[in-house]
PDB file of C-alpha atoms in Angstrom:
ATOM      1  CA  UNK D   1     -16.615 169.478 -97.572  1.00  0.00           C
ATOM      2  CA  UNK D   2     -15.608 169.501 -93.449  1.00  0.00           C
ATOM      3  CA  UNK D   3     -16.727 173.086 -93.689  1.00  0.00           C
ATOM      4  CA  UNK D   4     -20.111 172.432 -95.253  1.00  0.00           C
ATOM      5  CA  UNK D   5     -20.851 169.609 -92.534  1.00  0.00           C
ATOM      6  CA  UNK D   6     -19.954 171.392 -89.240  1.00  0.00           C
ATOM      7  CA  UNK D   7     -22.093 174.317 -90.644  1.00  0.00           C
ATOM      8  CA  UNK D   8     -25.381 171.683 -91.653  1.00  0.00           C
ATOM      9  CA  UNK D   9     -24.696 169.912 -88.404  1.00  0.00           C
ATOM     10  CA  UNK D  10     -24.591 173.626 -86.391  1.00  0.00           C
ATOM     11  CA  UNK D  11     -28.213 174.130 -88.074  1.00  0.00           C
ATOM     12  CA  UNK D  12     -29.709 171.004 -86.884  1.00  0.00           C
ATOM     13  CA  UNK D  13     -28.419 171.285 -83.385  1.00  0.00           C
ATOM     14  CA  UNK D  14     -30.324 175.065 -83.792  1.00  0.00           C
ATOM     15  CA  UNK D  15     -33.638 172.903 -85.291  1.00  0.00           C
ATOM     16  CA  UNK D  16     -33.227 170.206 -82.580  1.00  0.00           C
ATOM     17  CA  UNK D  17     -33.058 172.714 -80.031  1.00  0.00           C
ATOM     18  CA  UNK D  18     -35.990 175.203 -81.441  1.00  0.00           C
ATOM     19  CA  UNK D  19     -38.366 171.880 -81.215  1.00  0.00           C
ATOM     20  CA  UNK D  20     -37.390 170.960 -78.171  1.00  0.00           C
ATOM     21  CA  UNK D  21     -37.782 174.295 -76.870  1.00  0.00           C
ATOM     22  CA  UNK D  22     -41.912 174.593 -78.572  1.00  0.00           C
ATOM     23  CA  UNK D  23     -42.458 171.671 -77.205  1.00  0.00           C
ATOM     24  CA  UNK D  24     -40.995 172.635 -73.428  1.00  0.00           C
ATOM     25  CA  UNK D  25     -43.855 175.554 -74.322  1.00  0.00           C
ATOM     26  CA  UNK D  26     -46.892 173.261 -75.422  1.00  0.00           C
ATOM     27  CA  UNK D  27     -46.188 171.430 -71.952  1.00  0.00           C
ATOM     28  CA  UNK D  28     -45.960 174.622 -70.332  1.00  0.00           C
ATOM     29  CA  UNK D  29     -49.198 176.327 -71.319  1.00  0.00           C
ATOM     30  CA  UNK D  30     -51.438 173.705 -70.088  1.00  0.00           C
ATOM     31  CA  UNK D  31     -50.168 174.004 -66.265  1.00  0.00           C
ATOM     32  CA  UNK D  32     -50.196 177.909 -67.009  1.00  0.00           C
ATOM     33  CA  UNK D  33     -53.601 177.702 -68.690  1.00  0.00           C
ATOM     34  CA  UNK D  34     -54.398 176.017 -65.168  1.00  0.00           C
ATOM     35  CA  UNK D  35     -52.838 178.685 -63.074  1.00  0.00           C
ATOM     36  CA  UNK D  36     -54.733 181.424 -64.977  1.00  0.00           C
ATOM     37  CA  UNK D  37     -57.823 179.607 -64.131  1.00  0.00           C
ATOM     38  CA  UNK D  38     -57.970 180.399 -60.703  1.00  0.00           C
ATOM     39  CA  UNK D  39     -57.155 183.918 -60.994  1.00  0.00           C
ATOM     40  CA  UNK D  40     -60.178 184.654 -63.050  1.00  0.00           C
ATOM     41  CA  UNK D  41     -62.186 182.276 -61.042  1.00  0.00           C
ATOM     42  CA  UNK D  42     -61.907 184.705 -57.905  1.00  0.00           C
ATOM     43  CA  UNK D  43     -62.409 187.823 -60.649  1.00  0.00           C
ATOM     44  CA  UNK D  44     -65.443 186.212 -62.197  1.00  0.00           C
ATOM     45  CA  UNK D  45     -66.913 185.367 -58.348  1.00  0.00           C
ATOM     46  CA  UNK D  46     -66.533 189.181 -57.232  1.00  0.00           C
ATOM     47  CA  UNK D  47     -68.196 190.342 -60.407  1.00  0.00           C
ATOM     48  CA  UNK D  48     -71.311 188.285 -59.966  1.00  0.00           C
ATOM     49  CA  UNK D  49     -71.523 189.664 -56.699  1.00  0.00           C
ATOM     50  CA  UNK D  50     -70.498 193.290 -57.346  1.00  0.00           C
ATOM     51  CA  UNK D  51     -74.277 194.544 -58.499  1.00  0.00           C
ATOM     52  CA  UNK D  52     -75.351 193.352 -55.379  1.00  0.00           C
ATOM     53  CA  UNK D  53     -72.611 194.971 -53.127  1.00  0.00           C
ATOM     54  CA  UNK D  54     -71.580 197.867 -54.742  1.00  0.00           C
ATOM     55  CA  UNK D  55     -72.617 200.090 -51.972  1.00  0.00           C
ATOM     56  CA  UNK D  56     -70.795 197.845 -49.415  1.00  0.00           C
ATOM     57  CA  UNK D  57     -67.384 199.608 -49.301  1.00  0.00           C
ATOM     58  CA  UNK D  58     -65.487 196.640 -47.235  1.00  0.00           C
ATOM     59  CA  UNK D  59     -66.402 194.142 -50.238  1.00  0.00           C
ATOM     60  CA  UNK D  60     -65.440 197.069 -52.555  1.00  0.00           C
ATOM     61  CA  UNK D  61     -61.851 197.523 -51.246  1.00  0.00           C
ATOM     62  CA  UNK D  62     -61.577 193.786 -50.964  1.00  0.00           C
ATOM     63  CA  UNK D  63     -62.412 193.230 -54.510  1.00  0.00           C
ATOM     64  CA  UNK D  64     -60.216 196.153 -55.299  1.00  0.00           C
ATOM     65  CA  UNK D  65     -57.422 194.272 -53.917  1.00  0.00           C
ATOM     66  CA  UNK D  66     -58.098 190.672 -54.783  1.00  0.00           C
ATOM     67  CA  UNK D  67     -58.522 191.632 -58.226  1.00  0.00           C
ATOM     68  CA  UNK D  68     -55.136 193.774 -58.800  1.00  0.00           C
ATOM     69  CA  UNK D  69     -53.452 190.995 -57.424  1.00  0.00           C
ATOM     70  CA  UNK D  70     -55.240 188.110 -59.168  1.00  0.00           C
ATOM     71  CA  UNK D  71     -54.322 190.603 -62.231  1.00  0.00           C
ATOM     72  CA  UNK D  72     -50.565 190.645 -61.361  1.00  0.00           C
ATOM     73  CA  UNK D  73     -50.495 187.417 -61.145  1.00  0.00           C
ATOM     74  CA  UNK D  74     -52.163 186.683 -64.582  1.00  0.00           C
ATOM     75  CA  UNK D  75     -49.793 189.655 -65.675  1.00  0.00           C
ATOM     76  CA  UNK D  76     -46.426 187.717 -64.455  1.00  0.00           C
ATOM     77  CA  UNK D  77     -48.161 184.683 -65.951  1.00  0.00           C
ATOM     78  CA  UNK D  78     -48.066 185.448 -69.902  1.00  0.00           C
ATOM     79  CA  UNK D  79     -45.132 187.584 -69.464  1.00  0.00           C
ATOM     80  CA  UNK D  80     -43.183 184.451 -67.977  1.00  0.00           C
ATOM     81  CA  UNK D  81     -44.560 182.349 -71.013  1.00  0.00           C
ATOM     82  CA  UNK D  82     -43.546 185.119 -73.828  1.00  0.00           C
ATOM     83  CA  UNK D  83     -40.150 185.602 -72.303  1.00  0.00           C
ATOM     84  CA  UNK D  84     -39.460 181.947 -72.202  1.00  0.00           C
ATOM     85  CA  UNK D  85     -41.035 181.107 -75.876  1.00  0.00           C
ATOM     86  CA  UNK D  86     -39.060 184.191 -77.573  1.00  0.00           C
ATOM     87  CA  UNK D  87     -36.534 183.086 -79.695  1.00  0.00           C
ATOM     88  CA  UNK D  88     -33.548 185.098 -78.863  1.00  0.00           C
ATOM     89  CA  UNK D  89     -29.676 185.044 -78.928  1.00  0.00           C
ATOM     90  CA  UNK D  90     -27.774 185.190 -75.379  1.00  0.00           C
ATOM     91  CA  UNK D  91     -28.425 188.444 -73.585  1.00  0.00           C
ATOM     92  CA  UNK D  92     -25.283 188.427 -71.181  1.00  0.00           C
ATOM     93  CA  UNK D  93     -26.689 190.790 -68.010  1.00  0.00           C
ATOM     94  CA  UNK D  94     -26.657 191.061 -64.292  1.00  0.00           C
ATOM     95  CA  UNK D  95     -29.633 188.887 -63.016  1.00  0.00           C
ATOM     96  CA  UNK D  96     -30.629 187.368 -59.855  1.00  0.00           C
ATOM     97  CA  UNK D  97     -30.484 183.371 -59.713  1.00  0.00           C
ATOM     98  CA  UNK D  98     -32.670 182.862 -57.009  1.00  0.00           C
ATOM     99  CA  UNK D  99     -35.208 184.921 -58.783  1.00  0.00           C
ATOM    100  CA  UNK D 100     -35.223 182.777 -61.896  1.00  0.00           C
ATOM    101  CA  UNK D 101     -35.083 179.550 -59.995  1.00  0.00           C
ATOM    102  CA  UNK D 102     -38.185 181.092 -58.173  1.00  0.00           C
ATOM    103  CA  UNK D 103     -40.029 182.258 -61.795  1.00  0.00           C
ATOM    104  CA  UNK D 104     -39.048 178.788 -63.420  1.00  0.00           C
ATOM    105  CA  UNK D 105     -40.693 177.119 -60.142  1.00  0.00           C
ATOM    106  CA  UNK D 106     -43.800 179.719 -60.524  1.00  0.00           C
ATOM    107  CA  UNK D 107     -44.152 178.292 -64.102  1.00  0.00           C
ATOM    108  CA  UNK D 108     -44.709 174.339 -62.682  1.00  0.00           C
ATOM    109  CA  UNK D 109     -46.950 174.944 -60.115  1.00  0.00           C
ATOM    110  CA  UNK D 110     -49.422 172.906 -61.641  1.00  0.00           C
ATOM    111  CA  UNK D 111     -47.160 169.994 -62.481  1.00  0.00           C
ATOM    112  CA  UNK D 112     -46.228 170.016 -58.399  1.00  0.00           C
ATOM    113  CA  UNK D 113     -50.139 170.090 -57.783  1.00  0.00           C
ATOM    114  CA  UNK D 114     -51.092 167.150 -60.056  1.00  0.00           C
ATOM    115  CA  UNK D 115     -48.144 165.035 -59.236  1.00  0.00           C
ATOM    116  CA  UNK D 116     -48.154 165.432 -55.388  1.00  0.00           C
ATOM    117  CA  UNK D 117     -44.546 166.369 -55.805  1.00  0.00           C
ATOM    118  CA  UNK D 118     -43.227 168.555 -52.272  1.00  0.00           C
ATOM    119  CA  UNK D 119     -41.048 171.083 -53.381  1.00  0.00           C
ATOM    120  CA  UNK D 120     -38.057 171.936 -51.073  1.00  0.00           C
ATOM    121  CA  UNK D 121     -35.760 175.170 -51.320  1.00  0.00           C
ATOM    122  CA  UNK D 122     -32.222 175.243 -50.334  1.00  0.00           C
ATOM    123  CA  UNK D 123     -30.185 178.612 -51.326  1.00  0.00           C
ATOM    124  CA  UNK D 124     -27.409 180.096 -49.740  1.00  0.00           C
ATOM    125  CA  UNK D 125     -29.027 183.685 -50.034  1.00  0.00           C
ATOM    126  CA  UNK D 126     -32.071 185.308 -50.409  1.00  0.00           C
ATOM    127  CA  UNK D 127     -30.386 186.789 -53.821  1.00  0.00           C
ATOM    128  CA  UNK D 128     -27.454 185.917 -55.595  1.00  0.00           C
ATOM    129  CA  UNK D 129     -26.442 188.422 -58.737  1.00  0.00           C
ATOM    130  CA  UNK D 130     -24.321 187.168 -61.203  1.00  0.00           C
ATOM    131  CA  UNK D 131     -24.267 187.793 -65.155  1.00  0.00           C
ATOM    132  CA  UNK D 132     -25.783 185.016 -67.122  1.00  0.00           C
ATOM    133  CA  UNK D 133     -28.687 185.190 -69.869  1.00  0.00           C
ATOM    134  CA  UNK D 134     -32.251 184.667 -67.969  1.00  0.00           C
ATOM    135  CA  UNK D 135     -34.015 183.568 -70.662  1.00  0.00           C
ATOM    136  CA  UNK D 136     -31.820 180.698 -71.421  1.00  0.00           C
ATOM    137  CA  UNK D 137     -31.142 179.595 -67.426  1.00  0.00           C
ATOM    138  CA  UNK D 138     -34.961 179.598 -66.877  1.00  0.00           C
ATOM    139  CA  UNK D 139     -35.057 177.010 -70.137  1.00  0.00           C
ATOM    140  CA  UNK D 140     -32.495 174.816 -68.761  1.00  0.00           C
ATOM    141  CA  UNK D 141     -34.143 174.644 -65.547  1.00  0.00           C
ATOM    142  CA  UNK D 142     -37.564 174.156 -66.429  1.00  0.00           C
ATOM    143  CA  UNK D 143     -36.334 171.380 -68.737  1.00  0.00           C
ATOM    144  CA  UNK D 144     -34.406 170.000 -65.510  1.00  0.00           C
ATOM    145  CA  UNK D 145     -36.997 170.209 -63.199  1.00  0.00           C
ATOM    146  CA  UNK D 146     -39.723 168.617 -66.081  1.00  0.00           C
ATOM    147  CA  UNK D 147     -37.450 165.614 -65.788  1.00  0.00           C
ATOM    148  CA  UNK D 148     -37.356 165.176 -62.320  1.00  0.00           C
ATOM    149  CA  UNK D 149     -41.149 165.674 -62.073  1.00  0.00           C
ATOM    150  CA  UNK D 150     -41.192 162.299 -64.696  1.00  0.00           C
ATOM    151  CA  UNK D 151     -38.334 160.857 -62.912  1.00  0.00           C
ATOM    152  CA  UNK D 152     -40.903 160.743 -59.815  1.00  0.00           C
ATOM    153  CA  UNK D 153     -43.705 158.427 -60.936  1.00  0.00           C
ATOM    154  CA  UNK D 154     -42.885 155.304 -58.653  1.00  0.00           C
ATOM    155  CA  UNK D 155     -41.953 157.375 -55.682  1.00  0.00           C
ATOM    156  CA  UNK D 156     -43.596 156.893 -52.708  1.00  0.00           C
ATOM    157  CA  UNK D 157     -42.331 160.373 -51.207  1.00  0.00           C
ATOM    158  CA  UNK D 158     -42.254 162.751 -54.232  1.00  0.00           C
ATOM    159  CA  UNK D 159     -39.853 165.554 -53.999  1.00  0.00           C
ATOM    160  CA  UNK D 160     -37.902 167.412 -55.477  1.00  0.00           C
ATOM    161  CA  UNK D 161     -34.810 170.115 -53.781  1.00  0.00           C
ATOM    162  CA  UNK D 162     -33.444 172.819 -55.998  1.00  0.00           C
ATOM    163  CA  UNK D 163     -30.910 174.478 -54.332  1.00  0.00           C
ATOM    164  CA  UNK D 164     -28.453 177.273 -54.744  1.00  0.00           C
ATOM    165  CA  UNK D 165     -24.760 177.123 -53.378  1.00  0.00           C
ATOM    166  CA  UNK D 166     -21.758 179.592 -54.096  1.00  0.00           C
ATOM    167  CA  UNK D 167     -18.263 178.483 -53.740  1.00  0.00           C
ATOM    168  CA  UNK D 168     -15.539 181.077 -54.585  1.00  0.00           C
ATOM    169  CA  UNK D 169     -16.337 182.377 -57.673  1.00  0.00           C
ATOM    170  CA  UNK D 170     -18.128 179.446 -59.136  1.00  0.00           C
ATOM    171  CA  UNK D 171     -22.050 179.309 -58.442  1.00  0.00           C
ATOM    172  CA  UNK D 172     -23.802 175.268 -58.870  1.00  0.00           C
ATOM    173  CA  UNK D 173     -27.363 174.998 -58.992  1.00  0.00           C
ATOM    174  CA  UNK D 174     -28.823 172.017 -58.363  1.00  0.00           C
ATOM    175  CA  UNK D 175     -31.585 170.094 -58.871  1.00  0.00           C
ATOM    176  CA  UNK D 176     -32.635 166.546 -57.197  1.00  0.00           C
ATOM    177  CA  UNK D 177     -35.694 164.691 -56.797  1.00  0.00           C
ATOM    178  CA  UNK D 178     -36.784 160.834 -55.212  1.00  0.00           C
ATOM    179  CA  UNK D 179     -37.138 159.298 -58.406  1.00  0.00           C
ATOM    180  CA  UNK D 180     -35.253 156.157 -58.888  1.00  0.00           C
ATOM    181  CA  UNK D 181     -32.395 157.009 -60.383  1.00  0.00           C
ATOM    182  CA  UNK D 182     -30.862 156.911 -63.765  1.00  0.00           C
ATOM    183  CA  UNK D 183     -28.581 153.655 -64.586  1.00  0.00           C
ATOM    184  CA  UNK D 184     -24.952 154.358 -64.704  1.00  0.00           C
TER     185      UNK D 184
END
């Protein structure tokens, strides 16, 4: 029956999307692998050293800080990761749009890095609330922004702009690179 169709057809649109999203993941836990790397790499270099200087209080409070920070940022790491590879339905809440765009951007670092690709940031305000489901915006742009990293492999220039405009009550995000273009 119709009824029977639009329901199987509603399912694989769900499977379709579920793959698409593990895969999105896969690609995304090598450049985060990456980014944890360096973290540690500071944290392993202080411990070597900390037998050696543990009565020397300015490398104390240095490694103090450097290593709450390195551990923040290996904190904000994984938690990005989970959040994004969490099945969930829509959450509907108050969130900031320039933070995700900035957390989705956090996540590629590594694709920028190995693909030369200069990263430009154009939004109309340091912070922009506006009800939408996080989770599912950070997706969409990460699986933007993975295409216009691709889109970039002849260009001379690499770049990409993602940029934030409000108009009324209607906000556009948008996303372009120096690739060469689709066809029509």
């Amino acid at each position: 029956t119709t009824e029977e169709i639009v329901r199987e057809n509603e399912y694989l649109r769900g499977e379709v999307a579920q793959k698409e999203k593990f895969k999105a993941v896969a690609a995304l836990a090598s450049g985060i692998a990456h980014e944890i790397r360096n973290p540690v790499t500071s944290l392993k270099i202080f411990h070597e050293h900390f037998d050696k200087k543990r009565d020397d209080e300015i490398f104390i409070q240095k490694f103090k800080d450097i290593s709450h920070k390195e551990l923040e940022r290996i904190e904000g790491l994984v938690k990005n990761l989970l959040d994004f590879a969490r099945p969930s339905l829509p959450v509907y809440k108050q969130e900031d749009i320039v933070k995700l765009c900035e957390e989705t951007i956090d996540l590629l670092q590594y694709d920028f890095k190995k693909k030369s690709v200069t990263l430009h940031r154009n939004y109309c305000a340091p912070s922009l609330m506006i009800p939408v489901d996080g989770n599912q915006i950070k997706q969409v742009l990460l699986n933007i922004i993975k295409n216009a990293i691709e889109a970039l492999e002849e260009s001379k220039e690499p770049a990409i702009e993602v940029s934030v405009r409000k108009f009324k009550e209607r906000i556009d995000i948008c996303v372009k690179d120096t690739g060469a273009g689709m066809t029509p």
